[in-house]
PDB file of N, CA and C in Angstrom:
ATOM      1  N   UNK A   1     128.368 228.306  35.777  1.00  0.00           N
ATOM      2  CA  UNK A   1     128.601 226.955  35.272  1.00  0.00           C
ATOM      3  C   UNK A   1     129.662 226.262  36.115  1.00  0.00           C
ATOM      4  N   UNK A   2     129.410 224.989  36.587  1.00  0.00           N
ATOM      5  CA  UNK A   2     130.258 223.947  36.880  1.00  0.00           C
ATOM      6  C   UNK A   2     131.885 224.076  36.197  1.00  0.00           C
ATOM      7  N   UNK A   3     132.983 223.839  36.900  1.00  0.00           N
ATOM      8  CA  UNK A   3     133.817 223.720  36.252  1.00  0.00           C
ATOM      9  C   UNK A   3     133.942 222.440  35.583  1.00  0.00           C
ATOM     10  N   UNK A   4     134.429 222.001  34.023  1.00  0.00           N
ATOM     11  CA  UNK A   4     134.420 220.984  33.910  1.00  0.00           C
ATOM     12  C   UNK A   4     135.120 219.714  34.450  1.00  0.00           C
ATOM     13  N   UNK A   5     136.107 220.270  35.187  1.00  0.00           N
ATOM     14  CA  UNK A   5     136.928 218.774  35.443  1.00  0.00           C
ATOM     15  C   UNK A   5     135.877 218.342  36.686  1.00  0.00           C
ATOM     16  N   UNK A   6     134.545 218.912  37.278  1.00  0.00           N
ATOM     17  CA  UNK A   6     133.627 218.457  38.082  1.00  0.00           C
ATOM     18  C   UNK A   6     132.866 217.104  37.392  1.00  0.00           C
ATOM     19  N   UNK A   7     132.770 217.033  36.606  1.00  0.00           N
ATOM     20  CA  UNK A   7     131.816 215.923  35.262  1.00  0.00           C
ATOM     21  C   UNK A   7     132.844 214.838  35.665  1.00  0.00           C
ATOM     22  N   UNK A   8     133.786 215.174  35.130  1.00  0.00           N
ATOM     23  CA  UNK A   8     134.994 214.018  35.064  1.00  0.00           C
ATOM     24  C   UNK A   8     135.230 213.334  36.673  1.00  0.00           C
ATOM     25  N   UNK A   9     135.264 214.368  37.769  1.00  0.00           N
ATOM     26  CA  UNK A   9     134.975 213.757  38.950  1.00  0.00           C
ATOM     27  C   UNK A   9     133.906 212.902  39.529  1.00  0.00           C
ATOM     28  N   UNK A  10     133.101 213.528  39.114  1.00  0.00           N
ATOM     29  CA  UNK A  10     131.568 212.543  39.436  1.00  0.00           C
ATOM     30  C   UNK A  10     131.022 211.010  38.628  1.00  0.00           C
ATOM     31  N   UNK A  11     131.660 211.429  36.971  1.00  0.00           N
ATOM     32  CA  UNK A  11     131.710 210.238  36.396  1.00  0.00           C
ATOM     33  C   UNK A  11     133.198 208.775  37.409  1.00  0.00           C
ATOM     34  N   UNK A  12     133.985 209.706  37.521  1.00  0.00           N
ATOM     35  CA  UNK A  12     134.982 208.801  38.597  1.00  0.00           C
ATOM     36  C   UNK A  12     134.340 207.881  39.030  1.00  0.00           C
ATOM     37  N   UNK A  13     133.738 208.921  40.706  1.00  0.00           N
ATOM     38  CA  UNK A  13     133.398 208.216  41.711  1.00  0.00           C
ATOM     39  C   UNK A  13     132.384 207.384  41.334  1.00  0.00           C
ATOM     40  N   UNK A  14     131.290 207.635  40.471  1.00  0.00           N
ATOM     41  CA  UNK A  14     129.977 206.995  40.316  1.00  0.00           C
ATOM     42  C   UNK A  14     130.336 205.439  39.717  1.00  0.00           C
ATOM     43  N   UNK A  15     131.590 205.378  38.335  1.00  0.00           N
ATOM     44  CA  UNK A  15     132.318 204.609  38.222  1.00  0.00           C
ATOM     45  C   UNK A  15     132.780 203.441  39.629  1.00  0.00           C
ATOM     46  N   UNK A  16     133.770 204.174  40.302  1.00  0.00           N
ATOM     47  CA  UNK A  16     134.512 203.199  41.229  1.00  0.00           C
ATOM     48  C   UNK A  16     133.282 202.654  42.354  1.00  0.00           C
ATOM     49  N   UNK A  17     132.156 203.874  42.344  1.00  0.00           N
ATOM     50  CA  UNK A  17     131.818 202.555  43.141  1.00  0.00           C
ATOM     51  C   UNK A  17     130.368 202.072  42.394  1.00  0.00           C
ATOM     52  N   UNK A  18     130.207 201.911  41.351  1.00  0.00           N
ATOM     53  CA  UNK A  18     129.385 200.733  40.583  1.00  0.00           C
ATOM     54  C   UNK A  18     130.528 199.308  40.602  1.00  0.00           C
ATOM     55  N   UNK A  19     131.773 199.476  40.494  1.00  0.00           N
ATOM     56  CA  UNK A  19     132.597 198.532  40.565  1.00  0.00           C
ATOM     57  C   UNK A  19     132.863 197.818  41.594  1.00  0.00           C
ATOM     58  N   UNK A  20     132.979 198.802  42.808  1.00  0.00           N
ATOM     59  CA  UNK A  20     133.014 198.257  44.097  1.00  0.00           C
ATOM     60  C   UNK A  20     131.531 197.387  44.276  1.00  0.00           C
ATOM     61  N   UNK A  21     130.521 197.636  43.850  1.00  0.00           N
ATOM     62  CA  UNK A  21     129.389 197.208  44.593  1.00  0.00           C
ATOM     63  C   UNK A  21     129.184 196.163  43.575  1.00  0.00           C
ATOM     64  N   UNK A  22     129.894 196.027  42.537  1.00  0.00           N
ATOM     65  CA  UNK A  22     130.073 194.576  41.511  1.00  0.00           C
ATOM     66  C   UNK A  22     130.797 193.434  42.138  1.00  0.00           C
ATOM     67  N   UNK A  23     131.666 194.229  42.908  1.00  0.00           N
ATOM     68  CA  UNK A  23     132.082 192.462  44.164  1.00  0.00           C
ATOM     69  C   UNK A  23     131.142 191.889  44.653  1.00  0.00           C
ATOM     70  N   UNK A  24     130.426 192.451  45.822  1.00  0.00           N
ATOM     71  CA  UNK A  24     129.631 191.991  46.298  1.00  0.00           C
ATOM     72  C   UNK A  24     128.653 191.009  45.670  1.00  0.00           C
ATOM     73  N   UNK A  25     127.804 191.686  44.665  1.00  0.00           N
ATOM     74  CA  UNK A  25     126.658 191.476  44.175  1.00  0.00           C
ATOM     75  C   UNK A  25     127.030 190.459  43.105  1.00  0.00           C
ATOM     76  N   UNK A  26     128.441 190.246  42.583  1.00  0.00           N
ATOM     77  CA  UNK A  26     129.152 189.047  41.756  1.00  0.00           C
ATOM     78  C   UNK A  26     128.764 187.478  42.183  1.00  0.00           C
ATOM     79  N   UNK A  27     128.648 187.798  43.675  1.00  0.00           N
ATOM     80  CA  UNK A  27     128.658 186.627  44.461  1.00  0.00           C
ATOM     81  C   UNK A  27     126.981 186.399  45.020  1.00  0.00           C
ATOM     82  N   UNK A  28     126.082 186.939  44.260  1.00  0.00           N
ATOM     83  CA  UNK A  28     124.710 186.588  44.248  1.00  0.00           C
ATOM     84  C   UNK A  28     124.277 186.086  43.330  1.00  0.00           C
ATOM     85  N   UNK A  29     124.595 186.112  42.396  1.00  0.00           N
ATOM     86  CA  UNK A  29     124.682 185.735  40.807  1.00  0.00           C
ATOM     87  C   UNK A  29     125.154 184.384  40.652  1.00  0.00           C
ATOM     88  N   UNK A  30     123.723 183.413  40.501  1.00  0.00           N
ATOM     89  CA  UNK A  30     124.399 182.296  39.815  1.00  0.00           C
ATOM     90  C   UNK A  30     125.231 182.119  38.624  1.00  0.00           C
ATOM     91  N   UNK A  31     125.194 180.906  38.360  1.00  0.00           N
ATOM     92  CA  UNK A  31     125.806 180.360  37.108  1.00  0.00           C
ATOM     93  C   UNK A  31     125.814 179.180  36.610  1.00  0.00           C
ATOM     94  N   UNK A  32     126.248 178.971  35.891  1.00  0.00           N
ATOM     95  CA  UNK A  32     125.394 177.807  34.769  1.00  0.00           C
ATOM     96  C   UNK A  32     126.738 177.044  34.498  1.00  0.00           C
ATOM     97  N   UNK A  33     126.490 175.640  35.276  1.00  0.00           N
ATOM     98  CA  UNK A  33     127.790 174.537  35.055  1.00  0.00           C
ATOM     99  C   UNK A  33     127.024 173.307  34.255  1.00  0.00           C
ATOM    100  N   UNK A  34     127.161 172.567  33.337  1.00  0.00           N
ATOM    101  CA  UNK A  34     126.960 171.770  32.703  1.00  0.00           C
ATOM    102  C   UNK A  34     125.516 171.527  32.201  1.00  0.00           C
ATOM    103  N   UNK A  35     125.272 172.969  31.993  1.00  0.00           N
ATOM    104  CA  UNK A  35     124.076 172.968  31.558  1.00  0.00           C
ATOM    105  C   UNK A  35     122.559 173.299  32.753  1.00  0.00           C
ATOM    106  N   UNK A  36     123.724 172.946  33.909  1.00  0.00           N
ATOM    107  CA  UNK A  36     122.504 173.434  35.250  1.00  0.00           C
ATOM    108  C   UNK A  36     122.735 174.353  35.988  1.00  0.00           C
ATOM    109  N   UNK A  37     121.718 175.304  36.294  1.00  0.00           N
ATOM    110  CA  UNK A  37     122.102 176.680  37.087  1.00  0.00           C
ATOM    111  C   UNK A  37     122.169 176.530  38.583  1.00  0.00           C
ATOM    112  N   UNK A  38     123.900 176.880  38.834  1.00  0.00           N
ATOM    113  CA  UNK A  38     123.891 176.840  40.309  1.00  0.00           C
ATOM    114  C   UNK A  38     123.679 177.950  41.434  1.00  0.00           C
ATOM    115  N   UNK A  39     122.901 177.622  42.460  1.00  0.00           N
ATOM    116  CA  UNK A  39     122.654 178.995  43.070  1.00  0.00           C
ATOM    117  C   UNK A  39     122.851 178.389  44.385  1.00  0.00           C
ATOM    118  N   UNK A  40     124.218 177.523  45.095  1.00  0.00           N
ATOM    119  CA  UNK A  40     124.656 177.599  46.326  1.00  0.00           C
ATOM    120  C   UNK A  40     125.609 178.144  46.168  1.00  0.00           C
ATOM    121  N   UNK A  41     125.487 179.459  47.328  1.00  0.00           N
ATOM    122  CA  UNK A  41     126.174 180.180  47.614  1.00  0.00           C
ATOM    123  C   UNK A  41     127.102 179.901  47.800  1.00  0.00           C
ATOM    124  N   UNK A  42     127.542 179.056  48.575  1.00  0.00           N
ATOM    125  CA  UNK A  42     129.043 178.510  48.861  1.00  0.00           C
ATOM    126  C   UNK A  42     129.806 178.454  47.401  1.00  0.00           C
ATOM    127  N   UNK A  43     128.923 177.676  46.416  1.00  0.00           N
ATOM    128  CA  UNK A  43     129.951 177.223  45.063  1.00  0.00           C
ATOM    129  C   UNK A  43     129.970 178.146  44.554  1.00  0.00           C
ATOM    130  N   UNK A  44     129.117 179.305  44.680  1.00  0.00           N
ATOM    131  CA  UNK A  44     128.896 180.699  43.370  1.00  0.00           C
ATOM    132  C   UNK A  44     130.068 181.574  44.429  1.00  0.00           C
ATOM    133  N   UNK A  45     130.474 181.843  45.902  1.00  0.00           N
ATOM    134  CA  UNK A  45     131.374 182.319  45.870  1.00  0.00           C
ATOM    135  C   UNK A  45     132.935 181.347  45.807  1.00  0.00           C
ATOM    136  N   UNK A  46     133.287 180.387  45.764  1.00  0.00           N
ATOM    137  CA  UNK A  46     134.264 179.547  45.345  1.00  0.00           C
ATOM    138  C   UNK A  46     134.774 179.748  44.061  1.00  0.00           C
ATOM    139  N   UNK A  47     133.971 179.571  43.130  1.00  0.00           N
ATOM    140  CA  UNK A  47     133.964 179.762  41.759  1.00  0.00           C
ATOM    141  C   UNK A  47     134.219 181.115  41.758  1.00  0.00           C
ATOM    142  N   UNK A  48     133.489 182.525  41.802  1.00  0.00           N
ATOM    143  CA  UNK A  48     133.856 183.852  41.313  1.00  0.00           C
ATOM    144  C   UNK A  48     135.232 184.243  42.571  1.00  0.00           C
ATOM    145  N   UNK A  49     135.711 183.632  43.491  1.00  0.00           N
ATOM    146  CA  UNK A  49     137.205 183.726  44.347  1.00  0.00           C
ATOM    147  C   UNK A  49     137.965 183.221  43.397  1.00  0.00           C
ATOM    148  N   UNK A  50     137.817 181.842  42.562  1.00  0.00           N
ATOM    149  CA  UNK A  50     138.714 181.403  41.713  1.00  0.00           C
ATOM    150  C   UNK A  50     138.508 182.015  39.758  1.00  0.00           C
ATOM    151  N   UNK A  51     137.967 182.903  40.176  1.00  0.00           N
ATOM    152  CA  UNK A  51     137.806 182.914  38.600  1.00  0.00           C
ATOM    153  C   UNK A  51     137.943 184.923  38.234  1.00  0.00           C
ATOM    154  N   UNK A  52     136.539 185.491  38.593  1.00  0.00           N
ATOM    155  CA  UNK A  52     136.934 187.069  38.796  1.00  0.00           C
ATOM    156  C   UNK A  52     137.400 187.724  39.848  1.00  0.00           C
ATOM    157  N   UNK A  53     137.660 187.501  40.789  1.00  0.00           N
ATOM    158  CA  UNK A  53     138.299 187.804  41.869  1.00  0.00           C
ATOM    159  C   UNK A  53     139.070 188.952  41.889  1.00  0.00           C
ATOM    160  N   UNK A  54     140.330 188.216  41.097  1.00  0.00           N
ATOM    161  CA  UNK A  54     141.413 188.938  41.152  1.00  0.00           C
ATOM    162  C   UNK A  54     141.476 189.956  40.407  1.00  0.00           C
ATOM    163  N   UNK A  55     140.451 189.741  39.411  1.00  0.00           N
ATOM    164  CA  UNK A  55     140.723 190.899  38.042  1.00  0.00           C
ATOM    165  C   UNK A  55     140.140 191.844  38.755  1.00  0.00           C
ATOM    166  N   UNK A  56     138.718 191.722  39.350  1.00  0.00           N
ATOM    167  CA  UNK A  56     137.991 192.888  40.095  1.00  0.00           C
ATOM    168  C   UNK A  56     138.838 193.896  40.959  1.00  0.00           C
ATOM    169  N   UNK A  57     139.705 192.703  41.915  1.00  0.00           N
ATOM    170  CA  UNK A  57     140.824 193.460  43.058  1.00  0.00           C
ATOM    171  C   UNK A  57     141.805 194.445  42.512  1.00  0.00           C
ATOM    172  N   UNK A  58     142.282 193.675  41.113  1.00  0.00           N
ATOM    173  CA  UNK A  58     143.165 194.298  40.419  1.00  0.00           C
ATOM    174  C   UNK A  58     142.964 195.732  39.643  1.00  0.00           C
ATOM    175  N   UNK A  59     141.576 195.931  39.589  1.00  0.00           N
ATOM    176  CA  UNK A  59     140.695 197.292  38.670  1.00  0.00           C
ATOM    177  C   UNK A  59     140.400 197.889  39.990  1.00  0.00           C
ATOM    178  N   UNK A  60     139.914 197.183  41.161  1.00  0.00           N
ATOM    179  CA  UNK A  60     139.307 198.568  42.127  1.00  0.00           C
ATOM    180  C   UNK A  60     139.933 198.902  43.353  1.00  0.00           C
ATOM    181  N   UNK A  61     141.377 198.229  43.673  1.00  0.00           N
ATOM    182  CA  UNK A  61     142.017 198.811  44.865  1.00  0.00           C
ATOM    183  C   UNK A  61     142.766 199.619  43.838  1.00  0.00           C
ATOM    184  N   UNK A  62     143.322 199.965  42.914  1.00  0.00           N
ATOM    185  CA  UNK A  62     144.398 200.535  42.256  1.00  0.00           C
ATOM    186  C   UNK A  62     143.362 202.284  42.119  1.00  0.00           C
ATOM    187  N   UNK A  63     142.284 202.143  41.816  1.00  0.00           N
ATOM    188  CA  UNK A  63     141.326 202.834  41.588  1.00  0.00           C
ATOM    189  C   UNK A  63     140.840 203.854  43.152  1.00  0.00           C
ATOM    190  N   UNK A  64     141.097 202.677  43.828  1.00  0.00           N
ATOM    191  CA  UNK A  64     140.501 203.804  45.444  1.00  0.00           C
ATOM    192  C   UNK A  64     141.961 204.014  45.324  1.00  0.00           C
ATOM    193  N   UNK A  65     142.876 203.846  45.468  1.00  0.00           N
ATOM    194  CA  UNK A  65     144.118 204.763  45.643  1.00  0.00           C
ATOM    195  C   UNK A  65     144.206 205.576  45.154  1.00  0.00           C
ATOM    196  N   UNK A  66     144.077 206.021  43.772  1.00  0.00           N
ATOM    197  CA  UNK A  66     144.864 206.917  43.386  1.00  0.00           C
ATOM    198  C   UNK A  66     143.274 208.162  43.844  1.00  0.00           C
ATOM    199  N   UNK A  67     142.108 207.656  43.873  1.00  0.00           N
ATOM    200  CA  UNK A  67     141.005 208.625  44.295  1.00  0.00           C
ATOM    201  C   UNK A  67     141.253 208.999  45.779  1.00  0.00           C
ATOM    202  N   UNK A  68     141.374 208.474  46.540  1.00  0.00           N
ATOM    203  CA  UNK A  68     141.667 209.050  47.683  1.00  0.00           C
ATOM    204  C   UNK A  68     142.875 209.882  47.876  1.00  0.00           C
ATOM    205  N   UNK A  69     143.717 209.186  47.060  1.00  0.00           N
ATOM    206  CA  UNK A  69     144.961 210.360  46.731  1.00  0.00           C
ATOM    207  C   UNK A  69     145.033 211.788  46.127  1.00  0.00           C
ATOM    208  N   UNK A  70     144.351 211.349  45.261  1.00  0.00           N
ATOM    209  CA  UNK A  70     143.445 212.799  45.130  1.00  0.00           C
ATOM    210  C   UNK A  70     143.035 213.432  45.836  1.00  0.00           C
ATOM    211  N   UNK A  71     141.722 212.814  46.373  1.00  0.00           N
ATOM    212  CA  UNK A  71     141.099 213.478  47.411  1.00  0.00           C
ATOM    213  C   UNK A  71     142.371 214.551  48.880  1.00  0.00           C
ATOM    214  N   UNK A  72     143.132 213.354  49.270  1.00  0.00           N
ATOM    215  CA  UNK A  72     144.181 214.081  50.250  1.00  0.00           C
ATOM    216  C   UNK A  72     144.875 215.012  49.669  1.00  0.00           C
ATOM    217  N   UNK A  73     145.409 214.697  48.474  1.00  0.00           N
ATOM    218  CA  UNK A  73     145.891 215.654  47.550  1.00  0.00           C
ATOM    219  C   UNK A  73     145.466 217.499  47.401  1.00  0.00           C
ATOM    220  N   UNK A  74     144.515 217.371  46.703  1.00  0.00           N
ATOM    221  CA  UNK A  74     143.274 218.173  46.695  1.00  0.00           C
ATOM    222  C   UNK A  74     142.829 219.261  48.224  1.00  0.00           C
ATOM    223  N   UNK A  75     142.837 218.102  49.062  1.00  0.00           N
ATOM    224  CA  UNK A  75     142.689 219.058  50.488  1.00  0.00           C
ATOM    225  C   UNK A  75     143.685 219.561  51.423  1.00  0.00           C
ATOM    226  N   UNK A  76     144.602 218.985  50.446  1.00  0.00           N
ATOM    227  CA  UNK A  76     146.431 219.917  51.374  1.00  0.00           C
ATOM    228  C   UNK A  76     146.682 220.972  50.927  1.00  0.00           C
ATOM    229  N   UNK A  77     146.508 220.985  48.954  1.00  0.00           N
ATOM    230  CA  UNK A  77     146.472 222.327  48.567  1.00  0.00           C
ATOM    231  C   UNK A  77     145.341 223.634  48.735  1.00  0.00           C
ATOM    232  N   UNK A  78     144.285 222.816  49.294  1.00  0.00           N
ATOM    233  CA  UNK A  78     143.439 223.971  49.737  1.00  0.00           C
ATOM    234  C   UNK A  78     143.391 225.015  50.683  1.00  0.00           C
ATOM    235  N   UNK A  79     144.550 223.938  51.612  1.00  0.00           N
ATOM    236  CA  UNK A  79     144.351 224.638  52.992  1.00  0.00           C
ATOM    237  C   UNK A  79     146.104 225.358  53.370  1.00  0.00           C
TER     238      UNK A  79
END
């Protein structure tokens, strides 16, 4: 059997990067201003720079740090 803290790792990564790949794909995604759905790109990324942006930046650089820290972590005590 798997050790369990393996589950908890894989749920991680699979996590951080469904999140990571939620930036991107944030900015394909129209949206609906006064009742009309906008789908120029220019305004749909203007709007999600001024609006989710930061919260996203704020949940997924904090998130690759401390995983890669791990990760380096993890491979100093191995060796």
């Amino acid at each position: 059997d798997p050790p369990p803290e393996l589950w908890l790792e894989v749920v991680d990564w699979i996590t951080l990067a469904f999140w990571t790949l939620n930036i991107p794909m944030s900015v394909m995604v129209g949206y609906v201003h006064e009742g009309v759905t906008v789908m120029v790109p220019s305004l749909i990324l203007r709007r999600y720079m001024t609006t989710w942006f930061m919260v996203d930046m704020l949940v997924v650089i904090p998130d690759w740090i401390f995983s890669l820290l791990e990760v380096k972590t993890r491979s100093e005590a191995d060796s």
